[in-house]
Amino acid sequence: DVQLVESGGGSVQAGGSLRLSCTHSGYTSSRHCMGWFRQAPGKEREGVASRGIGTGTTYYADNVKGRFTISPDKSLQMDNLKPEDSAMYYCAAGRGVDAHLLRPSGYGYWGQGTQVTVS
């Protein structure tokens, strides 16, 4: 089994930055993909960024392109934060095209989440 733990969330003013970390234990192969998702109250969970462990290929949701960066260590650097970025952020591990394209169905392992609040 893979266990994922997020950290680094907090409160920040609009225009500020945060870096979220994802610590994982358990086996992941080069065919796995790591992703970040978020969910705001009353809204569906949405994919933010993904990165193939073996390929290094990244994929970003349109509304975070140019502001968020997912690194090889699975951390998520978030710059120029906006109030609409406020949500619970989740790290996830998955495989296949669905995972790369940030479809939740592609992910089998999820962390517990870390809260990000932008005011």
mmCIF file of N, CA and C in Angstrom:
data_model
loop_
_atom_site.group_PDB
_atom_site.id
_atom_site.type_symbol
_atom_site.label_atom_id
_atom_site.label_comp_id
_atom_site.label_asym_id
_atom_site.label_seq_id
_atom_site.Cartn_x
_atom_site.Cartn_y
_atom_site.Cartn_z
ATOM 1 N N ASP A 1 0.839 -1.204 0.000
ATOM 2 C CA ASP A 1 0.000 0.000 0.000
ATOM 3 C C ASP A 1 0.871 1.251 0.000
ATOM 4 N N VAL A 2 0.304 2.309 -0.529
ATOM 5 C CA VAL A 2 0.973 3.601 -0.548
ATOM 6 C C VAL A 2 0.262 4.528 0.423
ATOM 7 N N GLN A 3 1.016 5.169 1.275
ATOM 8 C CA GLN A 3 0.463 6.157 2.193
ATOM 9 C C GLN A 3 1.004 7.526 1.825
ATOM 10 N N LEU A 4 0.135 8.511 1.838
ATOM 11 C CA LEU A 4 0.493 9.873 1.446
ATOM 12 C C LEU A 4 0.096 10.834 2.556
ATOM 13 N N VAL A 5 0.986 11.770 2.867
ATOM 14 C CA VAL A 5 0.723 12.770 3.890
ATOM 15 C C VAL A 5 1.105 14.139 3.353
ATOM 16 N N GLU A 6 0.145 15.049 3.345
ATOM 17 C CA GLU A 6 0.392 16.407 2.872
ATOM 18 C C GLU A 6 0.761 17.309 4.044
ATOM 19 N N SER A 7 1.523 18.345 3.733
ATOM 20 C CA SER A 7 1.847 19.375 4.717
ATOM 21 C C SER A 7 2.133 20.678 3.986
ATOM 22 N N GLY A 8 2.162 21.769 4.747
ATOM 23 C CA GLY A 8 2.529 23.057 4.170
ATOM 24 C C GLY A 8 1.372 24.000 3.933
ATOM 25 N N GLY A 9 0.159 23.538 4.189
ATOM 26 C CA GLY A 9 -0.972 24.429 4.015
ATOM 27 C C GLY A 9 -0.977 25.544 5.046
ATOM 28 N N GLY A 10 -1.847 26.515 4.837
ATOM 29 C CA GLY A 10 -1.948 27.617 5.783
ATOM 30 C C GLY A 10 -2.749 28.758 5.198
ATOM 31 N N SER A 11 -2.647 29.901 5.836
ATOM 32 C CA SER A 11 -3.358 31.093 5.387
ATOM 33 C C SER A 11 -2.375 32.078 4.793
ATOM 34 N N VAL A 12 -2.758 32.698 3.707
ATOM 35 C CA VAL A 12 -1.897 33.643 3.017
ATOM 36 C C VAL A 12 -2.755 34.701 2.351
ATOM 37 N N GLN A 13 -2.186 35.865 2.162
ATOM 38 C CA GLN A 13 -2.904 36.921 1.463
ATOM 39 C C GLN A 13 -2.810 36.714 -0.046
ATOM 40 N N ALA A 14 -3.783 37.257 -0.747
ATOM 41 C CA ALA A 14 -3.785 37.175 -2.202
ATOM 42 C C ALA A 14 -2.471 37.731 -2.756
ATOM 43 N N GLY A 15 -1.924 37.028 -3.741
ATOM 44 C CA GLY A 15 -0.642 37.397 -4.308
ATOM 45 C C GLY A 15 0.537 36.697 -3.658
ATOM 46 N N GLY A 16 0.275 36.045 -2.542
ATOM 47 C CA GLY A 16 1.337 35.354 -1.825
ATOM 48 C C GLY A 16 1.598 33.966 -2.370
ATOM 49 N N SER A 17 2.491 33.244 -1.678
ATOM 50 C CA SER A 17 2.920 31.920 -2.121
ATOM 51 C C SER A 17 2.866 30.920 -0.980
ATOM 52 N N LEU A 18 2.684 29.666 -1.345
ATOM 53 C CA LEU A 18 2.778 28.548 -0.415
ATOM 54 C C LEU A 18 3.407 27.373 -1.152
ATOM 55 N N ARG A 19 4.060 26.520 -0.383
ATOM 56 C CA ARG A 19 4.621 25.291 -0.956
ATOM 57 C C ARG A 19 4.061 24.113 -0.179
ATOM 58 N N LEU A 20 3.368 23.250 -0.866
ATOM 59 C CA LEU A 20 2.797 22.054 -0.253
ATOM 60 C C LEU A 20 3.725 20.868 -0.502
ATOM 61 N N SER A 21 3.910 20.070 0.518
ATOM 62 C CA SER A 21 4.738 18.877 0.398
ATOM 63 C C SER A 21 3.881 17.624 0.494
ATOM 64 N N CYS A 22 4.360 16.578 -0.118
ATOM 65 C CA CYS A 22 3.664 15.284 -0.080
ATOM 66 C C CYS A 22 4.693 14.214 0.266
ATOM 67 N N THR A 23 4.548 13.661 1.451
ATOM 68 C CA THR A 23 5.436 12.587 1.881
ATOM 69 C C THR A 23 4.734 11.265 1.640
ATOM 70 N N HIS A 24 5.457 10.345 0.987
ATOM 71 C CA HIS A 24 4.802 9.067 0.722
ATOM 72 C C HIS A 24 5.643 7.905 1.218
ATOM 73 N N SER A 25 4.976 6.853 1.603
ATOM 74 C CA SER A 25 5.632 5.603 1.968
ATOM 75 C C SER A 25 4.953 4.498 1.187
ATOM 76 N N GLY A 26 5.664 3.396 1.021
ATOM 77 C CA GLY A 26 5.130 2.332 0.201
ATOM 78 C C GLY A 26 5.714 2.399 -1.198
ATOM 79 N N TYR A 27 5.438 1.372 -1.969
ATOM 80 C CA TYR A 27 6.074 1.246 -3.275
ATOM 81 C C TYR A 27 5.350 2.023 -4.367
ATOM 82 N N THR A 28 6.101 2.809 -5.104
ATOM 83 C CA THR A 28 5.603 3.408 -6.334
ATOM 84 C C THR A 28 6.630 3.162 -7.426
ATOM 85 N N SER A 29 6.164 2.880 -8.611
ATOM 86 C CA SER A 29 7.074 2.589 -9.715
ATOM 87 C C SER A 29 7.189 3.778 -10.645
ATOM 88 N N SER A 30 8.052 3.638 -11.638
ATOM 89 C CA SER A 30 8.217 4.712 -12.620
ATOM 90 C C SER A 30 6.959 4.899 -13.454
ATOM 91 N N ARG A 31 6.043 3.953 -13.414
ATOM 92 C CA ARG A 31 4.801 4.097 -14.169
ATOM 93 C C ARG A 31 3.723 4.848 -13.395
ATOM 94 N N HIS A 32 4.036 5.172 -12.147
ATOM 95 C CA HIS A 32 3.059 5.916 -11.356
ATOM 96 C C HIS A 32 3.079 7.397 -11.707
ATOM 97 N N CYS A 33 1.995 8.033 -11.381
ATOM 98 C CA CYS A 33 1.828 9.464 -11.578
ATOM 99 C C CYS A 33 1.396 10.055 -10.238
ATOM 100 N N MET A 34 1.997 11.170 -9.880
ATOM 101 C CA MET A 34 1.607 11.858 -8.653
ATOM 102 C C MET A 34 0.773 13.074 -9.033
ATOM 103 N N GLY A 35 -0.265 13.319 -8.288
ATOM 104 C CA GLY A 35 -1.130 14.434 -8.604
ATOM 105 C C GLY A 35 -1.542 15.221 -7.383
ATOM 106 N N TRP A 36 -1.944 16.444 -7.626
ATOM 107 C CA TRP A 36 -2.529 17.300 -6.592
ATOM 108 C C TRP A 36 -3.941 17.669 -7.016
ATOM 109 N N PHE A 37 -4.838 17.546 -6.076
ATOM 110 C CA PHE A 37 -6.231 17.905 -6.280
ATOM 111 C C PHE A 37 -6.645 18.879 -5.190
ATOM 112 N N ARG A 38 -7.754 19.529 -5.402
ATOM 113 C CA ARG A 38 -8.294 20.398 -4.359
ATOM 114 C C ARG A 38 -9.809 20.322 -4.365
ATOM 115 N N GLN A 39 -10.374 20.642 -3.214
ATOM 116 C CA GLN A 39 -11.822 20.645 -3.086
ATOM 117 C C GLN A 39 -12.233 21.741 -2.128
ATOM 118 N N ALA A 40 -13.039 22.654 -2.630
ATOM 119 C CA ALA A 40 -13.594 23.725 -1.822
ATOM 120 C C ALA A 40 -14.973 23.310 -1.328
ATOM 121 N N PRO A 41 -15.438 23.874 -0.242
ATOM 122 C CA PRO A 41 -16.763 23.503 0.287
ATOM 123 C C PRO A 41 -17.855 23.674 -0.763
ATOM 124 N N GLY A 42 -18.668 22.649 -0.938
ATOM 125 C CA GLY A 42 -19.774 22.706 -1.877
ATOM 126 C C GLY A 42 -19.390 22.511 -3.327
ATOM 127 N N LYS A 43 -18.115 22.238 -3.574
ATOM 128 C CA LYS A 43 -17.658 22.052 -4.952
ATOM 129 C C LYS A 43 -17.065 20.659 -5.131
ATOM 130 N N GLU A 44 -16.991 20.243 -6.385
ATOM 131 C CA GLU A 44 -16.395 18.952 -6.687
ATOM 132 C C GLU A 44 -14.871 19.015 -6.578
ATOM 133 N N ARG A 45 -14.277 17.863 -6.333
ATOM 134 C CA ARG A 45 -12.827 17.793 -6.311
ATOM 135 C C ARG A 45 -12.301 18.034 -7.724
ATOM 136 N N GLU A 46 -11.286 18.886 -7.833
ATOM 137 C CA GLU A 46 -10.727 19.186 -9.151
ATOM 138 C C GLU A 46 -9.219 18.950 -9.158
ATOM 139 N N GLY A 47 -8.729 18.470 -10.285
ATOM 140 C CA GLY A 47 -7.302 18.253 -10.434
ATOM 141 C C GLY A 47 -6.582 19.568 -10.636
ATOM 142 N N VAL A 48 -5.378 19.650 -10.068
ATOM 143 C CA VAL A 48 -4.579 20.863 -10.150
ATOM 144 C C VAL A 48 -3.330 20.631 -10.983
ATOM 145 N N ALA A 49 -2.567 19.586 -10.647
ATOM 146 C CA ALA A 49 -1.315 19.319 -11.343
ATOM 147 C C ALA A 49 -0.952 17.854 -11.192
ATOM 148 N N SER A 50 -0.290 17.319 -12.207
ATOM 149 C CA SER A 50 0.196 15.938 -12.140
ATOM 150 C C SER A 50 1.611 15.874 -12.692
ATOM 151 N N ARG A 51 2.312 14.825 -12.268
ATOM 152 C CA ARG A 51 3.676 14.617 -12.754
ATOM 153 C C ARG A 51 3.961 13.127 -12.806
ATOM 154 N N GLY A 52 4.415 12.654 -13.968
ATOM 155 C CA GLY A 52 4.801 11.258 -14.099
ATOM 156 C C GLY A 52 6.118 11.025 -13.382
ATOM 157 N N ILE A 53 6.164 9.974 -12.553
ATOM 158 C CA ILE A 53 7.377 9.714 -11.797
ATOM 159 C C ILE A 53 8.516 9.333 -12.725
ATOM 160 N N GLY A 54 8.250 8.497 -13.696
ATOM 161 C CA GLY A 54 9.297 8.054 -14.608
ATOM 162 C C GLY A 54 9.566 9.019 -15.739
ATOM 163 N N THR A 55 8.518 9.615 -16.276
ATOM 164 C CA THR A 55 8.666 10.487 -17.442
ATOM 165 C C THR A 55 8.978 11.927 -17.074
ATOM 166 N N GLY A 56 8.548 12.352 -15.898
ATOM 167 C CA GLY A 56 8.688 13.754 -15.521
ATOM 168 C C GLY A 56 7.694 14.664 -16.227
ATOM 169 N N THR A 57 6.815 14.090 -17.010
ATOM 170 C CA THR A 57 5.835 14.891 -17.748
ATOM 171 C C THR A 57 4.828 15.503 -16.780
ATOM 172 N N THR A 58 4.570 16.778 -16.950
ATOM 173 C CA THR A 58 3.645 17.485 -16.077
ATOM 174 C C THR A 58 2.389 17.892 -16.843
ATOM 175 N N TYR A 59 1.348 18.094 -16.080
ATOM 176 C CA TYR A 59 0.066 18.522 -16.653
ATOM 177 C C TYR A 59 -0.604 19.409 -15.620
ATOM 178 N N TYR A 60 -1.131 20.542 -16.085
ATOM 179 C CA TYR A 60 -1.736 21.505 -15.169
ATOM 180 C C TYR A 60 -3.141 21.864 -15.605
ATOM 181 N N ALA A 61 -3.991 22.107 -14.634
ATOM 182 C CA ALA A 61 -5.300 22.657 -14.936
ATOM 183 C C ALA A 61 -5.108 24.078 -15.478
ATOM 184 N N ASP A 62 -5.986 24.484 -16.370
ATOM 185 C CA ASP A 62 -5.841 25.792 -17.017
ATOM 186 C C ASP A 62 -5.810 26.934 -16.007
ATOM 187 N N ASN A 63 -6.584 26.801 -14.936
ATOM 188 C CA ASN A 63 -6.699 27.928 -14.007
ATOM 189 C C ASN A 63 -5.511 28.062 -13.058
ATOM 190 N N VAL A 64 -4.513 27.175 -13.177
ATOM 191 C CA VAL A 64 -3.318 27.325 -12.346
ATOM 192 C C VAL A 64 -2.045 27.406 -13.178
ATOM 193 N N LYS A 65 -2.157 27.239 -14.478
ATOM 194 C CA LYS A 65 -0.973 27.296 -15.340
ATOM 195 C C LYS A 65 -0.238 28.619 -15.166
ATOM 196 N N GLY A 66 1.075 28.519 -15.046
ATOM 197 C CA GLY A 66 1.889 29.711 -14.867
ATOM 198 C C GLY A 66 1.984 30.176 -13.429
ATOM 199 N N ARG A 67 1.175 29.604 -12.554
ATOM 200 C CA ARG A 67 1.213 29.987 -11.130
ATOM 201 C C ARG A 67 1.644 28.824 -10.232
ATOM 202 N N PHE A 68 1.296 27.613 -10.602
ATOM 203 C CA PHE A 68 1.614 26.431 -9.800
ATOM 204 C C PHE A 68 2.661 25.599 -10.520
ATOM 205 N N THR A 69 3.526 24.956 -9.723
ATOM 206 C CA THR A 69 4.549 24.073 -10.272
ATOM 207 C C THR A 69 4.648 22.821 -9.410
ATOM 208 N N ILE A 70 4.558 21.663 -10.063
ATOM 209 C CA ILE A 70 4.742 20.401 -9.347
ATOM 210 C C ILE A 70 6.157 19.910 -9.614
ATOM 211 N N SER A 71 6.894 19.655 -8.546
ATOM 212 C CA SER A 71 8.308 19.324 -8.651
ATOM 213 C C SER A 71 8.545 17.815 -8.623
ATOM 214 N N PRO A 72 9.755 17.391 -8.980
ATOM 215 C CA PRO A 72 10.052 15.945 -8.934
ATOM 216 C C PRO A 72 9.871 15.341 -7.546
ATOM 217 N N ASP A 73 10.023 16.151 -6.499
ATOM 218 C CA ASP A 73 9.819 15.611 -5.152
ATOM 219 C C ASP A 73 8.352 15.618 -4.743
ATOM 220 N N LYS A 74 7.469 15.893 -5.713
ATOM 221 C CA LYS A 74 6.009 15.867 -5.548
ATOM 222 C C LYS A 74 5.468 17.097 -4.823
ATOM 223 N N SER A 75 6.315 18.035 -4.480
ATOM 224 C CA SER A 75 5.807 19.237 -3.836
ATOM 225 C C SER A 75 5.092 20.123 -4.859
ATOM 226 N N LEU A 76 4.217 20.972 -4.357
ATOM 227 C CA LEU A 76 3.449 21.872 -5.204
ATOM 228 C C LEU A 76 3.750 23.297 -4.779
ATOM 229 N N GLN A 77 4.456 24.028 -5.629
ATOM 230 C CA GLN A 77 4.736 25.431 -5.388
ATOM 231 C C GLN A 77 3.593 26.247 -5.951
ATOM 232 N N MET A 78 3.000 27.080 -5.121
ATOM 233 C CA MET A 78 1.851 27.875 -5.547
ATOM 234 C C MET A 78 2.193 29.343 -5.381
ATOM 235 N N ASP A 79 2.219 30.066 -6.473
ATOM 236 C CA ASP A 79 2.544 31.486 -6.475
ATOM 237 C C ASP A 79 1.353 32.307 -6.950
ATOM 238 N N ASN A 80 1.389 33.593 -6.628
ATOM 239 C CA ASN A 80 0.322 34.509 -7.036
ATOM 240 C C ASN A 80 -1.047 33.920 -6.680
ATOM 241 N N LEU A 81 -1.180 33.512 -5.456
ATOM 242 C CA LEU A 81 -2.414 32.865 -5.018
ATOM 243 C C LEU A 81 -3.592 33.826 -5.038
ATOM 244 N N LYS A 82 -4.741 33.263 -5.344
ATOM 245 C CA LYS A 82 -5.978 34.023 -5.432
ATOM 246 C C LYS A 82 -6.987 33.459 -4.427
ATOM 247 N N PRO A 83 -7.957 34.250 -4.008
ATOM 248 C CA PRO A 83 -8.965 33.728 -3.071
ATOM 249 C C PRO A 83 -9.655 32.466 -3.579
ATOM 250 N N GLU A 84 -9.827 32.358 -4.889
ATOM 251 C CA GLU A 84 -10.482 31.170 -5.442
ATOM 252 C C GLU A 84 -9.615 29.919 -5.381
ATOM 253 N N ASP A 85 -8.365 30.075 -4.973
ATOM 254 C CA ASP A 85 -7.506 28.903 -4.757
ATOM 255 C C ASP A 85 -7.726 28.279 -3.381
ATOM 256 N N SER A 86 -8.506 28.937 -2.550
ATOM 257 C CA SER A 86 -8.785 28.407 -1.214
ATOM 258 C C SER A 86 -9.513 27.071 -1.314
ATOM 259 N N ALA A 87 -8.976 26.061 -0.641
ATOM 260 C CA ALA A 87 -9.559 24.717 -0.701
ATOM 261 C C ALA A 87 -8.729 23.787 0.170
ATOM 262 N N MET A 88 -9.249 22.571 0.333
ATOM 263 C CA MET A 88 -8.440 21.494 0.889
ATOM 264 C C MET A 88 -7.669 20.883 -0.265
ATOM 265 N N TYR A 89 -6.369 20.747 -0.093
ATOM 266 C CA TYR A 89 -5.517 20.208 -1.145
ATOM 267 C C TYR A 89 -5.085 18.792 -0.788
ATOM 268 N N TYR A 90 -5.163 17.914 -1.795
ATOM 269 C CA TYR A 90 -4.859 16.499 -1.600
ATOM 270 C C TYR A 90 -3.757 16.050 -2.550
ATOM 271 N N CYS A 91 -2.856 15.259 -2.035
ATOM 272 C CA CYS A 91 -1.852 14.575 -2.837
ATOM 273 C C CYS A 91 -2.402 13.188 -3.165
ATOM 274 N N ALA A 92 -2.108 12.708 -4.374
ATOM 275 C CA ALA A 92 -2.627 11.405 -4.789
ATOM 276 C C ALA A 92 -1.616 10.683 -5.668
ATOM 277 N N ALA A 93 -1.722 9.365 -5.692
ATOM 278 C CA ALA A 93 -0.867 8.532 -6.544
ATOM 279 C C ALA A 93 -1.743 7.665 -7.430
ATOM 280 N N GLY A 94 -1.391 7.613 -8.705
ATOM 281 C CA GLY A 94 -2.187 6.827 -9.634
ATOM 282 C C GLY A 94 -1.368 6.371 -10.816
ATOM 283 N N ARG A 95 -2.042 5.796 -11.810
ATOM 284 C CA ARG A 95 -1.359 5.317 -13.004
ATOM 285 C C ARG A 95 -2.218 5.553 -14.224
ATOM 286 N N GLY A 96 -1.557 5.650 -15.375
ATOM 287 C CA GLY A 96 -2.267 5.685 -16.637
ATOM 288 C C GLY A 96 -2.620 7.073 -17.115
ATOM 289 N N VAL A 97 -3.258 7.074 -18.270
ATOM 290 C CA VAL A 97 -3.622 8.339 -18.913
ATOM 291 C C VAL A 97 -4.598 9.135 -18.048
ATOM 292 N N ASP A 98 -5.526 8.450 -17.429
ATOM 293 C CA ASP A 98 -6.493 9.154 -16.576
ATOM 294 C C ASP A 98 -5.791 9.912 -15.461
ATOM 295 N N ALA A 99 -4.766 9.313 -14.894
ATOM 296 C CA ALA A 99 -4.035 9.989 -13.827
ATOM 297 C C ALA A 99 -3.294 11.209 -14.384
ATOM 298 N N HIS A 100 -2.640 11.029 -15.508
ATOM 299 C CA HIS A 100 -1.898 12.143 -16.114
ATOM 300 C C HIS A 100 -2.827 13.312 -16.397
ATOM 301 N N LEU A 101 -4.041 13.002 -16.842
ATOM 302 C CA LEU A 101 -4.988 14.059 -17.200
ATOM 303 C C LEU A 101 -5.833 14.508 -16.018
ATOM 304 N N LEU A 102 -5.431 14.135 -14.835
ATOM 305 C CA LEU A 102 -6.050 14.617 -13.596
ATOM 306 C C LEU A 102 -7.507 14.182 -13.446
ATOM 307 N N ARG A 103 -7.786 12.997 -13.924
ATOM 308 C CA ARG A 103 -9.107 12.431 -13.671
ATOM 309 C C ARG A 103 -9.049 11.634 -12.383
ATOM 310 N N PRO A 104 -9.894 11.935 -11.398
ATOM 311 C CA PRO A 104 -9.820 11.241 -10.103
ATOM 312 C C PRO A 104 -9.884 9.721 -10.229
ATOM 313 N N SER A 105 -10.555 9.227 -11.267
ATOM 314 C CA SER A 105 -10.667 7.779 -11.442
ATOM 315 C C SER A 105 -9.323 7.113 -11.673
ATOM 316 N N GLY A 106 -8.316 7.889 -12.054
ATOM 317 C CA GLY A 106 -6.997 7.340 -12.293
ATOM 318 C C GLY A 106 -6.162 7.170 -11.044
ATOM 319 N N TYR A 107 -6.688 7.615 -9.908
ATOM 320 C CA TYR A 107 -5.913 7.627 -8.669
ATOM 321 C C TYR A 107 -6.501 6.663 -7.641
ATOM 322 N N GLY A 108 -5.610 5.848 -7.092
ATOM 323 C CA GLY A 108 -6.049 4.861 -6.116
ATOM 324 C C GLY A 108 -5.622 5.156 -4.696
ATOM 325 N N TYR A 109 -4.733 6.118 -4.539
ATOM 326 C CA TYR A 109 -4.216 6.443 -3.212
ATOM 327 C C TYR A 109 -4.317 7.938 -2.985
ATOM 328 N N TRP A 110 -4.816 8.301 -1.814
ATOM 329 C CA TRP A 110 -5.053 9.704 -1.486
ATOM 330 C C TRP A 110 -4.561 10.017 -0.082
ATOM 331 N N GLY A 111 -4.048 11.239 0.083
ATOM 332 C CA GLY A 111 -3.715 11.710 1.410
ATOM 333 C C GLY A 111 -4.949 12.280 2.095
ATOM 334 N N GLN A 112 -4.752 12.782 3.313
ATOM 335 C CA GLN A 112 -5.860 13.310 4.113
ATOM 336 C C GLN A 112 -6.137 14.778 3.829
ATOM 337 N N GLY A 113 -5.221 15.451 3.191
ATOM 338 C CA GLY A 113 -5.459 16.836 2.807
ATOM 339 C C GLY A 113 -4.817 17.850 3.717
ATOM 340 N N THR A 114 -4.549 19.024 3.160
ATOM 341 C CA THR A 114 -4.042 20.162 3.911
ATOM 342 C C THR A 114 -4.786 21.405 3.425
ATOM 343 N N GLN A 115 -5.188 22.241 4.371
ATOM 344 C CA GLN A 115 -6.046 23.380 4.043
ATOM 345 C C GLN A 115 -5.225 24.574 3.580
ATOM 346 N N VAL A 116 -5.688 25.197 2.501
ATOM 347 C CA VAL A 116 -5.103 26.440 2.002
ATOM 348 C C VAL A 116 -6.196 27.497 1.993
ATOM 349 N N THR A 117 -5.926 28.626 2.633
ATOM 350 C CA THR A 117 -6.883 29.724 2.678
ATOM 351 C C THR A 117 -6.201 30.982 2.174
ATOM 352 N N VAL A 118 -6.799 31.596 1.169
ATOM 353 C CA VAL A 118 -6.245 32.818 0.574
ATOM 354 C C VAL A 118 -7.266 33.933 0.785
ATOM 355 N N SER A 119 -6.821 35.014 1.407
ATOM 356 C CA SER A 119 -7.751 36.116 1.682
ATOM 357 C C SER A 119 -7.294 37.410 1.030
#
